[in-house]
XYZ file of C-alpha atoms in Angstrom:
454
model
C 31.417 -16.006 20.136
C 33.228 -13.476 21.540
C 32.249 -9.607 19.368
C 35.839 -7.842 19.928
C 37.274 -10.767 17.479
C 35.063 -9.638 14.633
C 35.570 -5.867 14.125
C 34.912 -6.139 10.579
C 31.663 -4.933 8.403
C 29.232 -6.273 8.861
C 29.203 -5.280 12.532
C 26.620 -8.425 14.032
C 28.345 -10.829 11.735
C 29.229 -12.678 15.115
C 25.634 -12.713 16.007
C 23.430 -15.816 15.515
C 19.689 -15.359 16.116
C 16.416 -17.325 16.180
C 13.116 -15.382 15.347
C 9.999 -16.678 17.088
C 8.478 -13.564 16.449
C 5.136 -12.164 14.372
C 3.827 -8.834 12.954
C 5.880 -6.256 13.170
C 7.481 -5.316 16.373
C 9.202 -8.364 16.281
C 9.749 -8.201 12.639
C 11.454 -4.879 12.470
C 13.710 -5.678 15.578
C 15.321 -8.917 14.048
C 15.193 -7.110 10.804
C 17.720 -3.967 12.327
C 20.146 -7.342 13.419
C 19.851 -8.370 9.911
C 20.879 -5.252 8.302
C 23.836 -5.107 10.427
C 25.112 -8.297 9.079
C 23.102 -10.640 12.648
C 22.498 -14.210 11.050
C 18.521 -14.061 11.213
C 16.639 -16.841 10.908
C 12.956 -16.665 10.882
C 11.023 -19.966 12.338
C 7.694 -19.747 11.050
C 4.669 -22.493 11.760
C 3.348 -25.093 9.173
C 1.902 -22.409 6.756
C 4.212 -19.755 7.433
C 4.148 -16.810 9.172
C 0.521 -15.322 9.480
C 1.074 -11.951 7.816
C 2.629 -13.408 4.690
C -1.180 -13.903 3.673
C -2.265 -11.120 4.953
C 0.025 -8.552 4.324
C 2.135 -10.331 2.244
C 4.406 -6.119 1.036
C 4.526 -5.475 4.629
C 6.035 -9.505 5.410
C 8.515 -8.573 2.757
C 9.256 -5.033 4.165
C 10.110 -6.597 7.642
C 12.408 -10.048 6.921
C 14.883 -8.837 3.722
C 18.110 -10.451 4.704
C 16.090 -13.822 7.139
C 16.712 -17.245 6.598
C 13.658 -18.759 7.193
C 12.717 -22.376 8.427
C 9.234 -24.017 9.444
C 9.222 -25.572 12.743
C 5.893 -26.356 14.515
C 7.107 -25.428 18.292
C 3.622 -26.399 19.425
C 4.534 -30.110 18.822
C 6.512 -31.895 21.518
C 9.224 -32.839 18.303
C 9.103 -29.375 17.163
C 10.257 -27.941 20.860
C 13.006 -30.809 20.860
C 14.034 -29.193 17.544
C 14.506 -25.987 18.609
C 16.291 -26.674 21.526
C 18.431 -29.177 19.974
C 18.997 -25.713 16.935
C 19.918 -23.380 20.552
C 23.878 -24.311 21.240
C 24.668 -22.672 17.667
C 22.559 -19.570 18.516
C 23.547 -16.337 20.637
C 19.324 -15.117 20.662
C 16.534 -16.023 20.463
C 13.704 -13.393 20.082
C 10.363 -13.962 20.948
C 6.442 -12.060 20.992
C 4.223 -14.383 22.896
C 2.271 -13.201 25.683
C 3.759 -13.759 28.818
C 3.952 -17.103 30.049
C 3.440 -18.916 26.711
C 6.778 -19.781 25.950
C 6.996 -21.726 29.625
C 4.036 -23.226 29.404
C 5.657 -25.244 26.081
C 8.635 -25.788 28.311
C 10.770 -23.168 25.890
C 10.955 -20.441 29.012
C 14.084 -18.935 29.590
C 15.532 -21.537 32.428
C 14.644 -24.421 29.341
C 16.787 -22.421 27.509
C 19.639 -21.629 29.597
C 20.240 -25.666 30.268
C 20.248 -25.777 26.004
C 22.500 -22.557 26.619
C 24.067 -20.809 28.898
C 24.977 -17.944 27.110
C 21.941 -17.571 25.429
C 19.852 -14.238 25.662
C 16.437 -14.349 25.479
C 14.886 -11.003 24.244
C 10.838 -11.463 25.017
C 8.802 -8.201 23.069
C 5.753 -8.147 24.477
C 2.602 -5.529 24.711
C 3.123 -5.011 29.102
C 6.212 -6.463 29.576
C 6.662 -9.553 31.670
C 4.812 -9.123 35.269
C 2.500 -6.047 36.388
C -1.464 -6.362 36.012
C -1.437 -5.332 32.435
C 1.380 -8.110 31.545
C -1.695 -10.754 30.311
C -3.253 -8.457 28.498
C -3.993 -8.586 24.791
C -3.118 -5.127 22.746
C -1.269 -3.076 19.769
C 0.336 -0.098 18.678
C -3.003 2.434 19.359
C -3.490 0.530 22.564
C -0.082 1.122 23.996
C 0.035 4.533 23.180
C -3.258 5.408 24.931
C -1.553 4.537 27.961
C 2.131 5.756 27.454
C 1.298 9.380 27.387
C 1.742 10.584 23.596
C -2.012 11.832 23.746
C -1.216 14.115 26.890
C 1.683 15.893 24.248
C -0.541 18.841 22.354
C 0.947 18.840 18.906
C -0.522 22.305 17.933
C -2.604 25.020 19.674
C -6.257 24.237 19.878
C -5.384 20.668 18.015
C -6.425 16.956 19.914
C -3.891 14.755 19.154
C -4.874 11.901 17.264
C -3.260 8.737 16.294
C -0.275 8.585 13.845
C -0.635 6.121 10.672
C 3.289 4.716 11.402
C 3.133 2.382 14.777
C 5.059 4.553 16.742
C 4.935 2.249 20.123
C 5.742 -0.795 17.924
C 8.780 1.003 16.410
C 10.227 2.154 19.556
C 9.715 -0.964 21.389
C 11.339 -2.673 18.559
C 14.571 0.074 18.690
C 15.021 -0.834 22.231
C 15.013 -4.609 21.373
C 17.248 -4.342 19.177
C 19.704 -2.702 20.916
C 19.415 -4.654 24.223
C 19.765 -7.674 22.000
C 23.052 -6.466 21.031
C 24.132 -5.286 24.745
C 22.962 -8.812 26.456
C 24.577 -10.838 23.293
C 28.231 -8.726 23.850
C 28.264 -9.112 27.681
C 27.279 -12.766 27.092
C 30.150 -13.026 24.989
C 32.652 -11.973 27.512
C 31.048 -13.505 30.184
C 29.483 -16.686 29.228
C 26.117 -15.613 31.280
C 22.977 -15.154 29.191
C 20.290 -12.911 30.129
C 16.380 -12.396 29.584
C 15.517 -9.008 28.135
C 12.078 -7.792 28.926
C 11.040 -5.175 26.202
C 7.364 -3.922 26.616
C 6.048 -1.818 24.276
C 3.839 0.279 26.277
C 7.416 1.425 28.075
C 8.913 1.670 25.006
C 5.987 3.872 23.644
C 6.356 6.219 27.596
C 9.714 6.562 27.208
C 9.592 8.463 24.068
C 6.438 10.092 25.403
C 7.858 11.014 29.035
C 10.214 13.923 28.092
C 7.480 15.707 26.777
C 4.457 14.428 28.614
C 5.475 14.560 31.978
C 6.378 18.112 32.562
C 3.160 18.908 32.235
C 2.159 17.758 35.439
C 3.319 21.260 36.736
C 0.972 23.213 34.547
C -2.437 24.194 34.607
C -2.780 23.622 31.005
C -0.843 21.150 29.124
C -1.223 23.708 25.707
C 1.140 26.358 28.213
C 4.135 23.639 27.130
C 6.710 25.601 26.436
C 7.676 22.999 23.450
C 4.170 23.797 22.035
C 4.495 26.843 19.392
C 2.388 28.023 16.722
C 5.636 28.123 14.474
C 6.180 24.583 13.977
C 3.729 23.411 12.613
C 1.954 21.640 9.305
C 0.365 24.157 6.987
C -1.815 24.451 4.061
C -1.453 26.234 1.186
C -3.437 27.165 -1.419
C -3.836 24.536 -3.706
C -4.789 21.851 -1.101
C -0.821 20.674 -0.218
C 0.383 21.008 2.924
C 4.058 21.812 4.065
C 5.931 21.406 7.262
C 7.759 24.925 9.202
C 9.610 25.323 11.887
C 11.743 28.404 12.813
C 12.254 27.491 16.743
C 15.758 29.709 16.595
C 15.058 33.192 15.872
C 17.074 33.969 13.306
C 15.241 31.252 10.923
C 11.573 33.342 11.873
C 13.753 37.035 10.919
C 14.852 35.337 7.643
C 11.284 34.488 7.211
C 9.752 37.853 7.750
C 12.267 39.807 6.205
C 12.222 38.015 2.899
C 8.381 38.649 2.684
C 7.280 41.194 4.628
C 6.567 43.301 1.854
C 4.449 40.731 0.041
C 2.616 40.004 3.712
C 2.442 43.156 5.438
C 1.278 41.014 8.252
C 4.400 39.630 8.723
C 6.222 43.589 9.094
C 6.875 43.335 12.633
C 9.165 42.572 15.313
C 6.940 41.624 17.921
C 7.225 37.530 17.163
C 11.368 38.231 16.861
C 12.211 36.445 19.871
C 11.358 32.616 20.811
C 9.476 33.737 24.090
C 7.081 35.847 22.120
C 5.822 33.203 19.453
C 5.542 30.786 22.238
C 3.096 32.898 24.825
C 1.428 34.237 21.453
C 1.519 30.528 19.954
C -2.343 31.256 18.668
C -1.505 34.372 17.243
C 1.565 33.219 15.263
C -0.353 30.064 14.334
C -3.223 32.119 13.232
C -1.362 34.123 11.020
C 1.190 31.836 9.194
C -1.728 29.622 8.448
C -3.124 32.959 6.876
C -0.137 33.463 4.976
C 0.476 29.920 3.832
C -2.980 29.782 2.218
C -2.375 32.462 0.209
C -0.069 30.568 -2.276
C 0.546 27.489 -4.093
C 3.169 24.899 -2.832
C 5.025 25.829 -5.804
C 5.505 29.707 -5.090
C 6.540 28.390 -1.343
C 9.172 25.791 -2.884
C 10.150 28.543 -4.723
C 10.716 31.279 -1.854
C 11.907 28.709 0.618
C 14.573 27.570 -2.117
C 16.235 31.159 -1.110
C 16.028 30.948 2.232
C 18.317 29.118 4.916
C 14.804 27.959 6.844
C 14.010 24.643 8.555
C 10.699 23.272 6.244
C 9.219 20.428 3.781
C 6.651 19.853 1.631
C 4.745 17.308 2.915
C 4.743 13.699 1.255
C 1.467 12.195 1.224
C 1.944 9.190 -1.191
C 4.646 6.817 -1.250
C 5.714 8.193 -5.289
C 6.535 11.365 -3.008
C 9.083 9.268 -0.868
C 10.581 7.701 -3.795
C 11.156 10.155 -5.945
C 13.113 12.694 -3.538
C 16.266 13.541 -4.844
C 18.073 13.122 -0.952
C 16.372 9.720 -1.189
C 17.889 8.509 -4.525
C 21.297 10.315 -3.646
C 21.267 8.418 -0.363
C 19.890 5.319 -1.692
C 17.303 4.678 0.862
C 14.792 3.068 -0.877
C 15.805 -0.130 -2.523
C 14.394 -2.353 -4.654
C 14.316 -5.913 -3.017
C 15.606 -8.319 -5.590
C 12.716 -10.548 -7.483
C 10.354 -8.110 -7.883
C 8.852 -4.251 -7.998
C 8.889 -4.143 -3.804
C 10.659 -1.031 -2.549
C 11.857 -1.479 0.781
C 13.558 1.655 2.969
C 16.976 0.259 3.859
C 19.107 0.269 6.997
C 20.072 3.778 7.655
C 23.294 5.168 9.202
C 26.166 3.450 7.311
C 29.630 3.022 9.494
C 31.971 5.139 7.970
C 33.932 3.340 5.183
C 31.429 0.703 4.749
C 28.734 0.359 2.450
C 25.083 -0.519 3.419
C 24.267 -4.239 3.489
C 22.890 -5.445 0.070
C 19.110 -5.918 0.057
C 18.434 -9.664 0.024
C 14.967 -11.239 -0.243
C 12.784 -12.068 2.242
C 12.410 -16.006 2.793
C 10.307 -17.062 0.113
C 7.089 -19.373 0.397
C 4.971 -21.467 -1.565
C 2.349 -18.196 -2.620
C 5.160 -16.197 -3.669
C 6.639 -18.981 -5.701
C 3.472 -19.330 -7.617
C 2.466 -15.494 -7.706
C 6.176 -15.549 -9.741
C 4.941 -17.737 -12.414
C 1.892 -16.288 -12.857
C 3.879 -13.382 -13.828
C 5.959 -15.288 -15.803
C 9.244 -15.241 -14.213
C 11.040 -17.712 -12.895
C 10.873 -19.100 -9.516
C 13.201 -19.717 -6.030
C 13.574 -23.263 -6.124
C 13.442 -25.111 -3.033
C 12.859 -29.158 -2.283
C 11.482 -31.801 -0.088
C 13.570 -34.585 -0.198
C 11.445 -37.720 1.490
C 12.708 -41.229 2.102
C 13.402 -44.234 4.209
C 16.720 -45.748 5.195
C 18.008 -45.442 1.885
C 18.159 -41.911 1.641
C 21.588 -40.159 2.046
C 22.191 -38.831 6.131
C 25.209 -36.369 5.267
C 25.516 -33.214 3.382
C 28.525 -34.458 0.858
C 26.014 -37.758 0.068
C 22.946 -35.753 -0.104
C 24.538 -32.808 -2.617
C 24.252 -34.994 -5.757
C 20.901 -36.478 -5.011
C 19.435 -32.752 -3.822
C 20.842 -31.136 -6.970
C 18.569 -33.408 -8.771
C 15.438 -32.494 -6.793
C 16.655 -28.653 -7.218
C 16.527 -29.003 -10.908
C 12.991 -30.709 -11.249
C 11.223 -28.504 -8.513
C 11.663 -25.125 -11.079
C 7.765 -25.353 -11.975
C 6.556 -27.654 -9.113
C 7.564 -26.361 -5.692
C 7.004 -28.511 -2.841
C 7.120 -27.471 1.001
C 7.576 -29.766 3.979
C 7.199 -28.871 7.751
C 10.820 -29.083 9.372
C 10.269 -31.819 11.459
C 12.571 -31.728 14.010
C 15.501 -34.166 14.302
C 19.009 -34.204 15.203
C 21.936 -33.959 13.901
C 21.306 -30.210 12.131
C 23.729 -29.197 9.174
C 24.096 -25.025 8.927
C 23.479 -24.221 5.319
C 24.809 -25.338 2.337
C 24.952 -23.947 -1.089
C 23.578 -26.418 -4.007
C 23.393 -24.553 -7.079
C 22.526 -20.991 -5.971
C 20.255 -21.943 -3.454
C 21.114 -22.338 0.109
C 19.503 -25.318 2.206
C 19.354 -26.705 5.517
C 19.440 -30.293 6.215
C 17.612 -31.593 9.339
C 18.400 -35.628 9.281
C 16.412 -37.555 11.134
C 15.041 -41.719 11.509
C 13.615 -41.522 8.325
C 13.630 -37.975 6.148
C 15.705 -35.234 5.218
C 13.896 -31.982 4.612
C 15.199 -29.353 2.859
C 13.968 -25.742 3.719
C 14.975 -22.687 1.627
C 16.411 -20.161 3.692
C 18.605 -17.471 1.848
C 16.130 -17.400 -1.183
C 18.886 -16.198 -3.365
C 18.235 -17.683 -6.085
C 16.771 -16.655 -9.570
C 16.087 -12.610 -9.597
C 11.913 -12.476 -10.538
């Protein structure tokens, strides 16, 4: 489908994509498409998706606004499924190690002959060939070798590993927006392509800038970006806040306003940029003096005053939540059916208003989780039968209604098992279904889960 025909919001509501992907590089790639109005949908094994179990917050955090469907590509029928699924697709987006998907006959040239136009967008750890491209590994592994350790993040400090995935992240940045480059020249052209994300590049690229100027120094703490005036600091009462006067006109604002309470601070000889930097250890050294000396408080206080770049820093996700920019922005949503927050899509196009928050694809656990708290459910069915069953959507609406209103309290889930024809979705009720018709079943898999607000 061709993008300059469908200039409207959502942006990607041209785009039609299949997630074969786990965990969350993957996740948070297809996720981006999805905020930006892609048609998502999830394919997930019998059981679902690993990390629903496991992390069930963090499976909701990365698939708001999937359709979701259970299709066992390991089996011979599920494969024949998928590619049967591909000629009403413009992705498909995968995280196998290399070599997997052609070894189940799903490699790009199986693809193509399904497709021609369809891009294949493979996120892997190594990328596709070198001597690392077998190898097993994850976000800590991946930055070890991209070159964020060999960026000093303070004087005197080792750099150690952040809490958010940071290679994962940026891997799944650059997926997402190759995706969308491959799918539009596809579009024009008809000619699919494979995009071959690794994380460990994605992970180097954000690291080069910084990293590899170093190579000309002696020392990789004589970095010029490296200053003892941007920084993390603690204060007096154990909280920490974030400062950063790179210009010097913020670290003149700084010293004016309380030089008097911090004689230390009473003279020019930090003024200029070039000075804090080859005196980094001094001017760290010293704020960290004068940050101890009062509470976070007295700073919020000061800084309130003062036209400087700095933050207290958040340390607890009630912190996040309860920023004022955060509500005014409405960043944090709350996914519909239940208490998860979830930070939406940022960067709105002008005019338009962020993508509603939908729920993530909803399984059998959460189902029941829902009426132990009392609420009601997302209904979904399994519709099972022989030759009498209905083989069309208009003759299976009636009988499927039924099934919808008798499966409130008694969800059953059936593996997609993989036959042709392949109706899109259709709304019964409130809830929207897919109908896969084959020799001798129908099964119905929830994929919008828009139904019934927990």
């Amino acid at each position: 489908m061709n993008a300059r025909a469908h200039a409207s919001w959502p942006p990607l509501g041209w785009l039609r994509v299949l997630d074969l992907t786990r965990l969350l590089p993957g996740g948070f790639a297809t996720q981006v498409l999805a905020d930006l109005g892609a048609d998502v949908v999830k394919i997930e094994p019998s059981g679902g998706d690993p990390l629903r179990g496991a992390a069930p917050e963090t499976f909701a955090a990365l698939n708001r606004n999937k359709r979701s469907a259970v299709l066992d590509i390991v089996r011979p029928e599920g494969r024949s499924a998928l590619l049967d699924l591909l000629p009403e697709y413009d992705v498909v987006v995968e995280s196998y190690r290399p070599g997997v998907l052609d070894r189940l006959g799903l490699g790009f040239t199986a693809l193509r002959r399904a497709n021609p136009s369809v891009v294949l967008c493979s996120l892997s750890g190594f990328g596709q060939s070198g001597p690392y491209a077998g190898r097993p590994g994850h976000d800590v592994n991946f930055l070890a070798l991209s070159g964020f350790f060999a960026v000093p993040n303070r004087p005197g400090g080792r750099v150690d590993r952040p809490g958010v995935r940071v290679g994962d992240l940026a891997g799944s940045m650059y997926a997402a927006l190759s995706v969308v480059v491959a799918a539009q020249h596809a579009s024009v052209t008809g000619v699919g392509q494979h995009v071959d994300v690794s994380l460990h590049e994605a992970a180097a690229a954000w690291a080069g800038p910084l990293a590899l100027p170093a190579l000309n120094l002696d020392d990789p703490a004589d970095s010029p970006v490296l200053t003892g005036d941007n920084d993390v600091f603690t204060t007096r009462d154990g909280r920490r806040l974030s400062f950063a006067t790179f210009e010097d006109k913020f670290w003149r604002a700084f010293r004016d306003r309380l030089a008097d309470e911090f004689p230390a601070l009473a003279t020019d000889a930090y003024d200029r940029r070039v000075d804090r930097t080859r005196h980094k250890d001094a001017v760290s050294a010293l704020l960290a003096e004068v940050f101890a000396a009062r509470d976070l408080a007295w700073w919020a206080k000061v800084f309130g005053e003062l036209d400087v770049p700095w933050a207290p820093v958040y340390e607890t996700p009630e912190d996040i939540v309860d920023d004022p920019h955060v509500r005014a922005r409405n960043l944090v949503a709350t996914v519909p059916g239940g208490p998860r927050r979830t930070a939406v899509a940022p960067g709105p196009l002008s005019g338009a208003v962020r993508r509603g928050t939908r729920l993530p694809p909803c399984t059998r656990t959460c189902t029941r989780r829902a009426h132990r708290r009392g609420a009601r459910a997302h209904r979904t069915a399994l519709m099972t039968g022989k030759a009498d069953m209905p083989t069309s959507p208009a003759d299976a609406e009636p009988r499927l209604g039924e099934i919808l209103a008798s499966a409130d309290r008694d969800t059953r889930y059936g593996e997609l098992a993989a036959r042709t024809p392949v109706t899109r979705g259709r709304y019964v009720g409130d809830v929207e279904v897919w109908l896969i018709t084959g020799h001798d079943e129908i099964v119905t898999v929830l994929n919008d889960a828009a139904s019934a607000a927990i």
